[in-house]
Amino acid sequence: PAPRPVASQILIVDMQLLRTASAAARAIQSQAQSKRALIQKELEERQAALRAEETALVSLRDSLSSPEFRARADRFERQARALKAERQARVAALRQSVGEATGAFEQTLTPILVQIMSERRASVMLDKRTVVLSSTALGTAYGCGRQRT
């Protein structure tokens, strides 16, 4: 005779909710937002200074010799390119930092989800987004291991 199927607990977890609404995820988002705002403020101040320098340079154009004007214009262009490169580097560094923090969060989350599976005697845990249809009769759970009612 064929073996009988074993009933198993299937847990459905809203991973997106865990990644956005948990205290750790909110802390990551808050820190990233604060850092992003600080970067933006610093770069806007430097950009404003560059705009002022550009205005001054344009106003001096007629009073400077051509080589002197060209030298100042070249210096200005180098500063503008440097600011653009710095912006790109700082944004990339922030993205990397957020990615690393998110990865650490996910690594911390995994043993917690394993513990929940063990406590519920579940053999499968699915992300809510991958589930097409579910029923409370299947013993599903939503959120962070909360039993669906």
C-alpha positions in Angstrom: 0.0 0.0 0.0 1.1 3.6 -0.7 2.1 5.7 2.2 -0.6 8.0 3.5 0.0 11.8 3.1 1.0 13.5 6.3 -0.8 16.7 7.2 1.6 19.5 7.6 1.4 23.0 8.9 2.0 25.6 6.2 2.8 29.1 7.4 2.3 32.1 5.3 4.4 35.2 6.2 4.1 38.7 4.9 7.8 39.2 4.2 7.2 42.7 2.8 5.5 43.7 6.0 8.5 42.3 8.0 10.9 44.2 5.7 9.0 47.5 6.1 7.0 47.6 9.3 9.3 45.8 11.9 11.2 48.0 14.3 14.5 47.0 12.8 13.4 47.7 9.3 12.0 51.1 10.3 15.3 51.9 12.1 17.2 51.1 8.8 14.8 53.3 6.8 15.0 56.1 9.3 18.8 56.1 9.4 18.9 56.0 5.6 16.5 58.8 5.3 18.5 60.9 7.8 21.7 60.2 6.0 20.1 60.9 2.6 18.8 64.3 3.9 22.2 65.2 5.3 24.0 64.3 2.1 21.4 66.3 0.1 21.8 69.4 2.4 25.6 69.3 2.2 25.6 68.9 -1.5 23.0 71.6 -2.1 25.1 74.0 0.0 28.2 73.3 -2.1 26.1 73.5 -5.3 24.8 76.9 -4.2 28.4 78.0 -3.6 29.3 76.8 -7.1 26.4 78.7 -8.6 27.6 81.9 -6.8 31.1 81.3 -8.1 29.8 80.8 -11.6 27.8 84.1 -11.4 30.9 85.9 -10.2 33.0 84.3 -12.9 30.6 85.4 -15.6 30.6 88.9 -14.2 34.4 89.0 -14.3 34.6 87.7 -17.9 35.1 91.1 -19.5 37.6 92.3 -16.9 39.9 89.2 -17.0 42.4 88.4 -19.6 41.4 85.5 -21.8 44.0 83.1 -20.2 43.0 84.1 -16.7 39.3 83.6 -17.4 40.0 80.3 -19.1 42.0 79.2 -16.0 39.2 80.1 -13.7 36.6 78.6 -15.9 38.6 75.3 -16.0 38.9 75.3 -12.2 35.2 75.9 -11.9 34.4 73.0 -14.3 36.7 70.7 -12.3 34.9 71.7 -9.1 31.5 71.0 -10.7 32.7 67.6 -12.0 34.1 66.8 -8.6 30.8 67.7 -6.9 28.9 65.5 -9.3 31.3 62.6 -8.8 31.1 63.1 -5.0 27.3 63.0 -5.2 27.3 59.8 -7.1 29.9 58.2 -4.7 28.0 59.2 -1.6 24.7 58.0 -3.0 26.3 54.7 -4.0 27.9 54.4 -0.5 24.5 55.0 1.1 22.8 52.3 -1.1 25.6 49.9 -0.2 25.2 50.7 3.5 21.4 50.2 3.3 21.9 47.0 1.4 24.4 45.7 4.1 22.0 46.6 6.9 19.1 45.0 5.1 21.2 41.8 4.6 22.1 41.8 8.3 18.4 42.2 9.1 17.5 39.3 6.9 20.2 37.1 8.5 18.9 37.9 11.9 15.4 37.2 10.8 16.1 33.7 9.4 16.6 32.0 12.8 13.5 33.7 14.2 11.4 32.4 11.3 13.0 28.9 11.8 12.0 29.1 15.5 8.4 30.0 14.5 8.3 27.1 12.1 9.6 24.8 14.8 7.1 26.1 17.4 4.2 25.7 14.9 5.5 22.3 13.7 5.4 23.7 10.2 7.2 22.0 7.3 6.7 24.9 4.9 6.8 28.7 5.2 5.7 30.8 2.2 5.8 34.4 1.4 2.3 35.9 1.2 3.1 37.2 -2.3 3.6 33.7 -3.7 0.4 32.3 -2.4 -2.5 32.2 -4.8 -5.2 30.9 -2.5 -5.2 30.0 1.2 -7.6 28.8 3.8 -7.6 28.9 7.6 -8.3 25.1 7.5 -4.7 24.7 6.2 -3.3 26.2 9.3 -1.9 29.3 7.7 -0.3 32.2 9.6 0.2 35.8 8.6 2.6 38.5 9.6 5.4 37.4 11.9 4.0 34.0 12.9 0.6 35.2 14.0 -2.1 32.7 13.5 -4.7 33.8 10.9 -8.2 34.1 12.4 
